[in-house]
PDB file of C-alpha atoms in Angstrom:
ATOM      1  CA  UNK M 232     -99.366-131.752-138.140  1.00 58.00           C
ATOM      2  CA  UNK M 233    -102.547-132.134-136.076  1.00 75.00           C
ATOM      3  CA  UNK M 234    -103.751-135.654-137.975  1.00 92.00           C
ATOM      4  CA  UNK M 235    -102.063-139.182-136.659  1.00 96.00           C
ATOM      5  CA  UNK M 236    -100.143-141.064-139.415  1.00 97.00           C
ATOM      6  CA  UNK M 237     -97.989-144.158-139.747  1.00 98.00           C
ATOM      7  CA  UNK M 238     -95.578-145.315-141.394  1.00 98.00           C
ATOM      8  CA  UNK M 239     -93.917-149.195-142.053  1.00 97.00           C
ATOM      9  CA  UNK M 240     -90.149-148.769-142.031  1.00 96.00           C
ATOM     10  CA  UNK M 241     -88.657-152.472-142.844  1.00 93.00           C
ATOM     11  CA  UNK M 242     -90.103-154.412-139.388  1.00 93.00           C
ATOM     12  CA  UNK M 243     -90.452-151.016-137.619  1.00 95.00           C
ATOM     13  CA  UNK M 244     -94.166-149.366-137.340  1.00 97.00           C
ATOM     14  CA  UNK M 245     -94.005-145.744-136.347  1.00 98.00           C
ATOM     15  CA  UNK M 246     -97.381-143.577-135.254  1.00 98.00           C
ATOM     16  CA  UNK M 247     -96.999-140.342-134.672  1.00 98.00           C
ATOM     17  CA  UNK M 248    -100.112-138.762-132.430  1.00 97.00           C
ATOM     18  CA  UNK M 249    -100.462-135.426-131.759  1.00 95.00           C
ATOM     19  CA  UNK M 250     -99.087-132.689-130.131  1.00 94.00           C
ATOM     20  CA  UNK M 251     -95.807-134.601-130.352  1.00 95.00           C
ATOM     21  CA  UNK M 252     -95.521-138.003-129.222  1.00 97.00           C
ATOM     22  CA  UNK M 253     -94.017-140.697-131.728  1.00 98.00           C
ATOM     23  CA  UNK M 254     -94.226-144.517-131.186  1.00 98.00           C
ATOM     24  CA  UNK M 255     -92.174-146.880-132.567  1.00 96.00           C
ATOM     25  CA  UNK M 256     -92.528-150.551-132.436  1.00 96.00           C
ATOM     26  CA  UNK M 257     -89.488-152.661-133.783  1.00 92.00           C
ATOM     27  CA  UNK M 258     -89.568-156.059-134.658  1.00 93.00           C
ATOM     28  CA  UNK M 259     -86.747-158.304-135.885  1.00 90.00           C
ATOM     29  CA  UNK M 260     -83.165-156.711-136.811  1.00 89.00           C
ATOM     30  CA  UNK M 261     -83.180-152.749-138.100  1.00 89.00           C
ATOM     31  CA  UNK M 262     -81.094-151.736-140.680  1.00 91.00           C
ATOM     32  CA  UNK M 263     -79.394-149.120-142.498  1.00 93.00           C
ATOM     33  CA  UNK M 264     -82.161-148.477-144.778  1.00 95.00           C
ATOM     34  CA  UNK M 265     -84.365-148.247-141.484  1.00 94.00           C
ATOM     35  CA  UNK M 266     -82.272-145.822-139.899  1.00 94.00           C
ATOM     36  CA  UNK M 267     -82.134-143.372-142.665  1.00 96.00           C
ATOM     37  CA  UNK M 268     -85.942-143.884-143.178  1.00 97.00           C
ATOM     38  CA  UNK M 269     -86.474-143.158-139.362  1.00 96.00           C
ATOM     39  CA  UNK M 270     -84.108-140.042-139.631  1.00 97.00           C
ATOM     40  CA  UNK M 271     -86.387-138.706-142.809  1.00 98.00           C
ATOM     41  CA  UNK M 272     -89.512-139.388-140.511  1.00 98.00           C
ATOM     42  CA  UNK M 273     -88.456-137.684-137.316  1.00 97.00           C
ATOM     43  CA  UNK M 274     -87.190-134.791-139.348  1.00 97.00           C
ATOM     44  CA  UNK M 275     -90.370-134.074-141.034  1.00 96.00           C
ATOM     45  CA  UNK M 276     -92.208-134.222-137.904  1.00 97.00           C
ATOM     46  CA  UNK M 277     -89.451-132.726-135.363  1.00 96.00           C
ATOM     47  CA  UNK M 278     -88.674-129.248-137.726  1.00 95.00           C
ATOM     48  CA  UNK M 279     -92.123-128.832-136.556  1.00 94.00           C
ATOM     49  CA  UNK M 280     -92.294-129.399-133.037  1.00 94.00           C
ATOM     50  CA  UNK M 281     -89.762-131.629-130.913  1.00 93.00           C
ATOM     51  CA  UNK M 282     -90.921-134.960-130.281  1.00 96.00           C
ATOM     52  CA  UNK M 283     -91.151-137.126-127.309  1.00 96.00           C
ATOM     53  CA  UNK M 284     -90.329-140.623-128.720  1.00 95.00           C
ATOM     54  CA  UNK M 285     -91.505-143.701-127.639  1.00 97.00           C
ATOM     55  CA  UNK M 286     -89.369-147.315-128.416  1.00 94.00           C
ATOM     56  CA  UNK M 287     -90.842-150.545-127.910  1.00 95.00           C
ATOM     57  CA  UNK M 288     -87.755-153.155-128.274  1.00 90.00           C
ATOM     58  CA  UNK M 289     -89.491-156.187-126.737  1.00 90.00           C
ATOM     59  CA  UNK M 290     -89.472-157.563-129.918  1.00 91.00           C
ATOM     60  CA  UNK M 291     -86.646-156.314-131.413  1.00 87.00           C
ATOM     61  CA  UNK M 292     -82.890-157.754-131.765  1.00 83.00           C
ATOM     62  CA  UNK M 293     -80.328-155.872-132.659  1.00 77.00           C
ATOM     63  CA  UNK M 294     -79.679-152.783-134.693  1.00 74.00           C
ATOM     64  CA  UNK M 295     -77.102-152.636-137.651  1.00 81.00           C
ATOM     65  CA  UNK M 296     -73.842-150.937-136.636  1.00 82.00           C
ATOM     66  CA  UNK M 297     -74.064-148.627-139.648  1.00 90.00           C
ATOM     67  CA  UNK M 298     -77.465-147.839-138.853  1.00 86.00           C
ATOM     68  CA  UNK M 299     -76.509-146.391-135.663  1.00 80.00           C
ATOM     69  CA  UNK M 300     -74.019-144.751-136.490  1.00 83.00           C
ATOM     70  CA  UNK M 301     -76.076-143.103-139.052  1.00 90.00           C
ATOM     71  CA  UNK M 302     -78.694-142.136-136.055  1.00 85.00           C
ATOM     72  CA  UNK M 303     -76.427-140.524-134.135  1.00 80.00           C
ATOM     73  CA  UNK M 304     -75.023-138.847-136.700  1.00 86.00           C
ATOM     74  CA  UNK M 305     -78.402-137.038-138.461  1.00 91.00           C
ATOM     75  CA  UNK M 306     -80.638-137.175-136.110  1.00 88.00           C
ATOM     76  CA  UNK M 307     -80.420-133.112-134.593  1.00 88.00           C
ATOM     77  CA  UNK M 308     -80.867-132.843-130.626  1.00 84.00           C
ATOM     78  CA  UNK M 309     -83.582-130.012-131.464  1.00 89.00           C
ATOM     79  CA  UNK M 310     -85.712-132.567-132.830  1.00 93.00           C
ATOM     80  CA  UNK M 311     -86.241-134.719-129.915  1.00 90.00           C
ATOM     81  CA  UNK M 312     -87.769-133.793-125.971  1.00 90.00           C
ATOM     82  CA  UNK M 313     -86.893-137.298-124.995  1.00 90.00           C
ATOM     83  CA  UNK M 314     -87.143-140.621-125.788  1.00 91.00           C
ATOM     84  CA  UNK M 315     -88.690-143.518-123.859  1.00 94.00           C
ATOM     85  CA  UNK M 316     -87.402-147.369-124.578  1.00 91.00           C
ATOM     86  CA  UNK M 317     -89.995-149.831-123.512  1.00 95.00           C
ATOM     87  CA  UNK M 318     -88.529-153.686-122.930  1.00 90.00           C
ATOM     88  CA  UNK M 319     -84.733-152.884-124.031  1.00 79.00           C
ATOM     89  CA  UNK M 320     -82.504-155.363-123.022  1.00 79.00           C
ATOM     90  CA  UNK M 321     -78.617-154.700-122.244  1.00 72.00           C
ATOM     91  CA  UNK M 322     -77.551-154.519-125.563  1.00 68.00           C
ATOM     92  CA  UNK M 323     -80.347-152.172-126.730  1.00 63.00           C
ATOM     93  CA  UNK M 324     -79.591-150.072-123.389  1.00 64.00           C
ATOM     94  CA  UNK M 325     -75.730-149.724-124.506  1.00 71.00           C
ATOM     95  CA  UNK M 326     -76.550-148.666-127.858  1.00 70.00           C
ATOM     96  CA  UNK M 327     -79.106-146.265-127.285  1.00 67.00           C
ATOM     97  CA  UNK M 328     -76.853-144.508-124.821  1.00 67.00           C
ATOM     98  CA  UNK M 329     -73.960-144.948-127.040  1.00 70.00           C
ATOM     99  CA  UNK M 330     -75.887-143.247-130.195  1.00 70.00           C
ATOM    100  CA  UNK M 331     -76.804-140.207-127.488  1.00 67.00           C
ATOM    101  CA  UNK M 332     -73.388-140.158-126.535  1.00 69.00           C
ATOM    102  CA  UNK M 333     -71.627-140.326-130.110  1.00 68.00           C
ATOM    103  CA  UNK M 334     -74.077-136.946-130.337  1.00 64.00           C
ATOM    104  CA  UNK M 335     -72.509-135.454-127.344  1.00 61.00           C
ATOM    105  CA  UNK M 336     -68.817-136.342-128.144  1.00 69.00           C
ATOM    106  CA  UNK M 337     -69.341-134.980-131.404  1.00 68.00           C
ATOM    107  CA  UNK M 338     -70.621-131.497-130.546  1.00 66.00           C
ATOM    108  CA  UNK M 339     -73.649-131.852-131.544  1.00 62.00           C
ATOM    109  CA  UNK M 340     -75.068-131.932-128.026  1.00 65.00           C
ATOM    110  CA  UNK M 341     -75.030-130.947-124.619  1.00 64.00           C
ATOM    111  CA  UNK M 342     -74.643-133.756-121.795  1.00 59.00           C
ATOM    112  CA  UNK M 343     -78.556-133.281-121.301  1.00 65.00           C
ATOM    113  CA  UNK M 344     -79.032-135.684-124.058  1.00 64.00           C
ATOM    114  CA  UNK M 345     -78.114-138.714-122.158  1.00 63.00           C
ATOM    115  CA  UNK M 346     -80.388-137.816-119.484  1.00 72.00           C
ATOM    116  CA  UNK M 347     -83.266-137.241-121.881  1.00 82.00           C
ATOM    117  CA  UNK M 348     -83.383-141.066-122.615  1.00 84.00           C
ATOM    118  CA  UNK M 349     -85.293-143.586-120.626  1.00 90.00           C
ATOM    119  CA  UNK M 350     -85.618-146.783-119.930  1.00 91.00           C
ATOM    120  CA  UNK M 351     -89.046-148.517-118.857  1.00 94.00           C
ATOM    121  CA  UNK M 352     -90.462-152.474-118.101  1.00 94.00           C
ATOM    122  CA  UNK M 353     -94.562-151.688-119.704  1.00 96.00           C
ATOM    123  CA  UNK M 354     -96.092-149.409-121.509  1.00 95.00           C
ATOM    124  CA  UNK M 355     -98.189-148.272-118.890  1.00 97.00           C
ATOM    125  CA  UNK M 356     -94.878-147.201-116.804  1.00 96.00           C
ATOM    126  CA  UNK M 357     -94.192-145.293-120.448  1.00 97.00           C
ATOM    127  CA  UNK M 358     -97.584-143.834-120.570  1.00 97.00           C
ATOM    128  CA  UNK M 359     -96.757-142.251-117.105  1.00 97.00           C
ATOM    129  CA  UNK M 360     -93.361-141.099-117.627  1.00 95.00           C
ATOM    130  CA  UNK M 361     -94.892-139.579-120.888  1.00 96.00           C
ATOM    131  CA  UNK M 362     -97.168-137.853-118.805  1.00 95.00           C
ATOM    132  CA  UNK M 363     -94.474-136.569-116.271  1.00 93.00           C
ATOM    133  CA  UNK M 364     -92.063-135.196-119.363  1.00 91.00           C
ATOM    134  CA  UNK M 365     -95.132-133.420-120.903  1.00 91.00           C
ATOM    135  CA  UNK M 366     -96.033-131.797-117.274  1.00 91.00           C
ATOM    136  CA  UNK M 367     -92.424-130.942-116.770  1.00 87.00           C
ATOM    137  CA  UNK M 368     -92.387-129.216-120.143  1.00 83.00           C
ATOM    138  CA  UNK M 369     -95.236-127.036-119.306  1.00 81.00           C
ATOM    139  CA  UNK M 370     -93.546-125.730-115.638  1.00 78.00           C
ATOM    140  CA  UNK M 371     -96.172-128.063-113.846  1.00 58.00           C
ATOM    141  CA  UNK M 372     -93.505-130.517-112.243  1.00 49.00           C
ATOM    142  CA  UNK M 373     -90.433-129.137-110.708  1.00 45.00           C
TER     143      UNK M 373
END
């Protein structure tokens, strides 16, 4: 898992690069078909290492119920050491919460998910905060 790759899922484009770090770029509306293809990618990558993901929703516009649901439903809290949401408006922020929540309220989590995800304005204010998680993982940051 040392190579970058990509993937088009519906209007989504993820790239993972190495060690761990995942982008994802939505356009448009995600679906059901997008979440289950998302779930597939972040479980091939995260049984390997867990992944620090980053969102960018400045283009995006809503996510399918369904396709939520099935997010916080498969996606395992082993898999992921955060994830960042660049540009998310209200609605975004409510259901990205809600899908960590669902996780938590459904035992398949500890309360520490909620505080793993992240909200930020740029990418550059991502870039840093990915730089702070990865130097908090290694016992550099207290």
């Amino acid at each position: 898992m040392s190579e970058p790759r990509e993937w088009k899922v519906g209007s989504t484009t993820v790239r993972f690069e190495p060690p761990e770090l995942v982008w994802v770029h939505t356009r448009g509306r995600a679906s059901l078909e997008d979440a289950i293809q998302l779930v597939e990618i972040y479980r091939e990558l995260g049984q390997q290492r867990p992944l620090l993901i980053v969102g960018d929703l400045s283009e995006a516009t809503t996510l399918d119920v369904q396709g939520g649901r099935y997010l916080s439903q498969h996606i395992q809290p082993e898999w992921i050491l955060g994830t960042i949401y660049i540009g998310a408006r209200l609605l975004h922020r409510a259901v990205s919460k809600g899908i960590a929540l669902a996780a938590h309220l459904a035992g398949r989590t500890d309360a520490s998910a909620l505080a793993k995800v992240h909200f930020v304005a740029s990418q550059a204010q991502a870039l840093e905060l990915v730089a702070r998680v990865r130097a908090e993982r290694l016992g550099k940051v207290a």
